[in-house]
Amino acid sequence: MKFTEGKVKVVANDVKNLTQALEGYIQKAFFEGKDICASGGLVLKTTNKLAQKLSELKEILPQVKVISDEVKAKAEEIIKKAEETLQKGLEIKKRVKEFEAATNVYKKNPSEENKKRVETALNNLKYPEGAKLTLEDYVKNCNPYKKYLQKRVEQKA
């Protein structure tokens, strides 16, 4: 399939918008402490969308034969910024998913080893550092994680 400079511009713009959205959701949820459940959920969703669009942009950029230096430079700048923001989103997602997995394993097999895994996962939720609210607040206040905490951990303890 042939890609054009116009396609690069469109996808780069999508990546730029998703990057700004993800940064905004992280800021709003954890640093401003506004509506952590909605914003936290949007962080997780937008991380997936950004990863998808970013890989699309990285895939098509080298395939475009005729592209101005300006458009190429701008696309590369957008990629760099998006990768930095995506790392934050992926770190948040990883910590939430580890909590989810740890509590699920503990529910099925409440051993001492699995209890330690849950405790480690809970300690890892003290993120992002220096923020008004953390992932721990997100997990304790928002579904479905609030239910996981109640049903999987607190009943066994």
mmCIF file of C-alpha atoms in Angstrom:
data_model
loop_
_atom_site.group_PDB
_atom_site.id
_atom_site.type_symbol
_atom_site.label_atom_id
_atom_site.label_comp_id
_atom_site.label_asym_id
_atom_site.label_seq_id
_atom_site.Cartn_x
_atom_site.Cartn_y
_atom_site.Cartn_z
ATOM 1 C CA MET A 1 0.000 0.000 0.000
ATOM 2 C CA LYS A 2 1.245 3.471 -0.864
ATOM 3 C CA PHE A 3 1.222 6.162 1.775
ATOM 4 C CA THR A 4 1.327 9.885 1.125
ATOM 5 C CA GLU A 5 2.513 12.909 2.998
ATOM 6 C CA GLY A 6 -1.137 13.718 3.717
ATOM 7 C CA LYS A 7 -1.625 10.368 5.467
ATOM 8 C CA VAL A 8 1.436 11.069 7.630
ATOM 9 C CA LYS A 9 0.006 14.474 8.566
ATOM 10 C CA VAL A 10 -3.371 12.975 9.510
ATOM 11 C CA VAL A 11 -1.934 10.140 11.613
ATOM 12 C CA ALA A 12 0.653 12.464 13.211
ATOM 13 C CA ASN A 13 -2.160 14.830 14.162
ATOM 14 C CA ASP A 14 -4.115 11.916 15.692
ATOM 15 C CA VAL A 15 -1.033 10.906 17.694
ATOM 16 C CA LYS A 16 -0.493 14.504 18.830
ATOM 17 C CA ASN A 17 -4.126 14.816 19.970
ATOM 18 C CA LEU A 18 -4.045 11.482 21.825
ATOM 19 C CA THR A 19 -0.748 12.466 23.479
ATOM 20 C CA GLN A 20 -2.248 15.723 24.713
ATOM 21 C CA ALA A 21 -5.385 13.917 25.874
ATOM 22 C CA LEU A 22 -3.399 11.310 27.811
ATOM 23 C CA GLU A 23 -1.266 13.980 29.473
ATOM 24 C CA GLY A 24 -4.422 15.876 30.377
ATOM 25 C CA TYR A 25 -6.110 12.814 31.891
ATOM 26 C CA ILE A 26 -3.016 11.938 33.946
ATOM 27 C CA GLN A 27 -2.787 15.536 35.134
ATOM 28 C CA LYS A 28 -6.479 15.761 35.945
ATOM 29 C CA ALA A 29 -6.765 12.389 37.705
ATOM 30 C CA PHE A 30 -3.611 12.314 39.775
ATOM 31 C CA PHE A 31 -2.205 15.824 40.095
ATOM 32 C CA GLU A 32 -5.415 17.869 40.256
ATOM 33 C CA GLY A 33 -7.442 15.098 41.896
ATOM 34 C CA LYS A 34 -10.529 15.817 39.788
ATOM 35 C CA ASP A 35 -12.901 12.932 39.126
ATOM 36 C CA ILE A 36 -10.263 10.232 39.540
ATOM 37 C CA CYS A 37 -12.564 7.381 38.456
ATOM 38 C CA ALA A 38 -13.482 8.870 35.080
ATOM 39 C CA SER A 39 -10.059 10.352 34.371
ATOM 40 C CA GLY A 40 -8.236 7.246 35.590
ATOM 41 C CA GLY A 41 -10.345 5.064 33.322
ATOM 42 C CA LEU A 42 -9.647 7.390 30.409
ATOM 43 C CA VAL A 43 -5.907 7.137 31.108
ATOM 44 C CA LEU A 44 -6.138 3.360 30.640
ATOM 45 C CA LYS A 45 -8.273 3.625 27.473
ATOM 46 C CA THR A 46 -6.260 6.422 25.881
ATOM 47 C CA THR A 47 -2.989 4.572 26.535
ATOM 48 C CA ASN A 48 -4.207 1.753 24.281
ATOM 49 C CA LYS A 49 -5.362 4.125 21.550
ATOM 50 C CA LEU A 50 -2.120 6.094 21.642
ATOM 51 C CA ALA A 51 -0.001 2.941 21.432
ATOM 52 C CA GLN A 52 -1.986 1.803 18.402
ATOM 53 C CA LYS A 53 -1.783 5.122 16.522
ATOM 54 C CA LEU A 54 1.882 5.599 17.411
ATOM 55 C CA SER A 55 2.810 2.215 15.957
ATOM 56 C CA GLU A 56 0.786 3.087 12.831
ATOM 57 C CA LEU A 57 2.703 6.344 12.418
ATOM 58 C CA LYS A 58 6.052 4.602 12.929
ATOM 59 C CA GLU A 59 5.029 2.020 10.345
ATOM 60 C CA ILE A 60 3.921 4.403 7.597
ATOM 61 C CA LEU A 61 6.544 7.146 8.008
ATOM 62 C CA PRO A 62 9.449 5.171 6.431
ATOM 63 C CA GLN A 63 7.187 3.967 3.598
ATOM 64 C CA VAL A 64 6.347 7.443 2.278
ATOM 65 C CA LYS A 65 8.526 8.107 -0.756
ATOM 66 C CA VAL A 66 7.911 11.823 -1.253
ATOM 67 C CA ILE A 67 7.773 13.785 1.995
ATOM 68 C CA SER A 68 8.969 17.278 2.856
ATOM 69 C CA ASP A 69 11.666 17.623 5.502
ATOM 70 C CA GLU A 70 9.323 19.827 7.527
ATOM 71 C CA VAL A 71 6.556 17.194 7.712
ATOM 72 C CA LYS A 72 9.042 14.417 8.461
ATOM 73 C CA ALA A 73 10.733 16.448 11.239
ATOM 74 C CA LYS A 74 7.379 17.351 12.775
ATOM 75 C CA ALA A 75 6.232 13.705 12.674
ATOM 76 C CA GLU A 76 9.470 12.567 14.330
ATOM 77 C CA GLU A 77 9.063 15.234 17.019
ATOM 78 C CA ILE A 78 5.476 14.066 17.642
ATOM 79 C CA ILE A 79 6.691 10.453 17.876
ATOM 80 C CA LYS A 80 9.324 11.397 20.467
ATOM 81 C CA LYS A 81 6.827 13.305 22.630
ATOM 82 C CA ALA A 82 4.210 10.553 22.280
ATOM 83 C CA GLU A 83 6.697 7.876 23.358
ATOM 84 C CA GLU A 84 7.499 9.794 26.563
ATOM 85 C CA THR A 85 3.827 10.234 27.414
ATOM 86 C CA LEU A 86 3.020 6.647 26.458
ATOM 87 C CA GLN A 87 5.631 5.418 28.951
ATOM 88 C CA LYS A 88 3.723 7.147 31.765
ATOM 89 C CA GLY A 89 0.452 5.612 30.605
ATOM 90 C CA LEU A 90 1.965 2.152 30.241
ATOM 91 C CA GLU A 91 3.501 2.355 33.720
ATOM 92 C CA ILE A 92 0.096 3.219 35.199
ATOM 93 C CA LYS A 93 -1.566 0.433 33.240
ATOM 94 C CA LYS A 94 1.100 -2.104 34.235
ATOM 95 C CA ARG A 95 0.705 -1.344 37.944
ATOM 96 C CA VAL A 96 -3.101 -1.576 37.793
ATOM 97 C CA LYS A 97 -2.973 -4.846 35.826
ATOM 98 C CA GLU A 98 -0.474 -6.347 38.283
ATOM 99 C CA PHE A 99 -2.812 -5.448 41.156
ATOM 100 C CA GLU A 100 -5.703 -7.043 39.282
ATOM 101 C CA ALA A 101 -3.710 -10.220 38.591
ATOM 102 C CA ALA A 102 -2.305 -10.459 42.130
ATOM 103 C CA THR A 103 -5.741 -10.148 43.742
ATOM 104 C CA ASN A 104 -7.191 -12.696 41.343
ATOM 105 C CA VAL A 105 -4.469 -15.251 42.147
ATOM 106 C CA TYR A 106 -4.861 -14.561 45.884
ATOM 107 C CA LYS A 107 -8.640 -15.062 45.677
ATOM 108 C CA LYS A 108 -8.163 -18.482 44.117
ATOM 109 C CA ASN A 109 -5.240 -19.504 46.330
ATOM 110 C CA PRO A 110 -4.878 -17.425 49.520
ATOM 111 C CA SER A 111 -1.349 -18.584 50.369
ATOM 112 C CA GLU A 112 1.273 -16.541 52.209
ATOM 113 C CA GLU A 113 3.268 -16.155 48.984
ATOM 114 C CA ASN A 114 0.244 -14.802 47.102
ATOM 115 C CA LYS A 115 -0.565 -12.474 50.001
ATOM 116 C CA LYS A 116 2.938 -10.996 49.665
ATOM 117 C CA ARG A 117 2.325 -10.518 45.939
ATOM 118 C CA VAL A 118 -0.847 -8.559 46.716
ATOM 119 C CA GLU A 119 1.005 -6.441 49.284
ATOM 120 C CA THR A 120 3.761 -5.712 46.746
ATOM 121 C CA ALA A 121 1.145 -4.795 44.133
ATOM 122 C CA LEU A 122 -0.576 -2.479 46.635
ATOM 123 C CA ASN A 123 2.758 -0.796 47.462
ATOM 124 C CA ASN A 124 3.387 -0.309 43.745
ATOM 125 C CA LEU A 125 0.109 1.624 43.551
ATOM 126 C CA LYS A 126 1.733 4.548 45.384
ATOM 127 C CA TYR A 127 2.288 6.103 41.954
ATOM 128 C CA PRO A 128 2.711 8.707 40.432
ATOM 129 C CA GLU A 129 5.066 10.126 43.044
ATOM 130 C CA GLY A 130 4.477 13.684 44.109
ATOM 131 C CA ALA A 131 0.872 13.587 42.907
ATOM 132 C CA LYS A 132 -2.172 14.697 44.872
ATOM 133 C CA LEU A 133 -3.819 11.284 44.331
ATOM 134 C CA THR A 134 -2.211 7.951 43.448
ATOM 135 C CA LEU A 135 -3.232 4.699 41.817
ATOM 136 C CA GLU A 136 -3.986 3.470 45.335
ATOM 137 C CA ASP A 137 -6.753 6.095 45.573
ATOM 138 C CA TYR A 138 -7.983 5.025 42.137
ATOM 139 C CA VAL A 139 -8.136 1.351 43.122
ATOM 140 C CA LYS A 140 -9.821 2.034 46.481
ATOM 141 C CA ASN A 141 -12.493 4.338 45.050
ATOM 142 C CA CYS A 142 -13.290 3.133 41.549
ATOM 143 C CA ASN A 143 -14.978 0.075 40.100
ATOM 144 C CA PRO A 144 -14.141 -2.617 39.168
ATOM 145 C CA TYR A 145 -10.951 -2.387 41.259
ATOM 146 C CA LYS A 146 -12.773 -1.345 44.428
ATOM 147 C CA LYS A 147 -14.787 -4.576 44.161
ATOM 148 C CA TYR A 148 -11.629 -6.620 43.574
ATOM 149 C CA LEU A 149 -10.170 -5.190 46.751
ATOM 150 C CA GLN A 150 -13.307 -6.012 48.750
ATOM 151 C CA LYS A 151 -14.133 -9.428 47.324
ATOM 152 C CA ARG A 152 -10.681 -10.795 46.678
ATOM 153 C CA VAL A 153 -8.525 -9.385 49.459
ATOM 154 C CA GLU A 154 -10.488 -8.059 52.418
ATOM 155 C CA GLN A 155 -12.684 -11.153 52.763
ATOM 156 C CA LYS A 156 -9.642 -13.425 52.923
ATOM 157 C CA ALA A 157 -7.660 -11.278 55.352
#
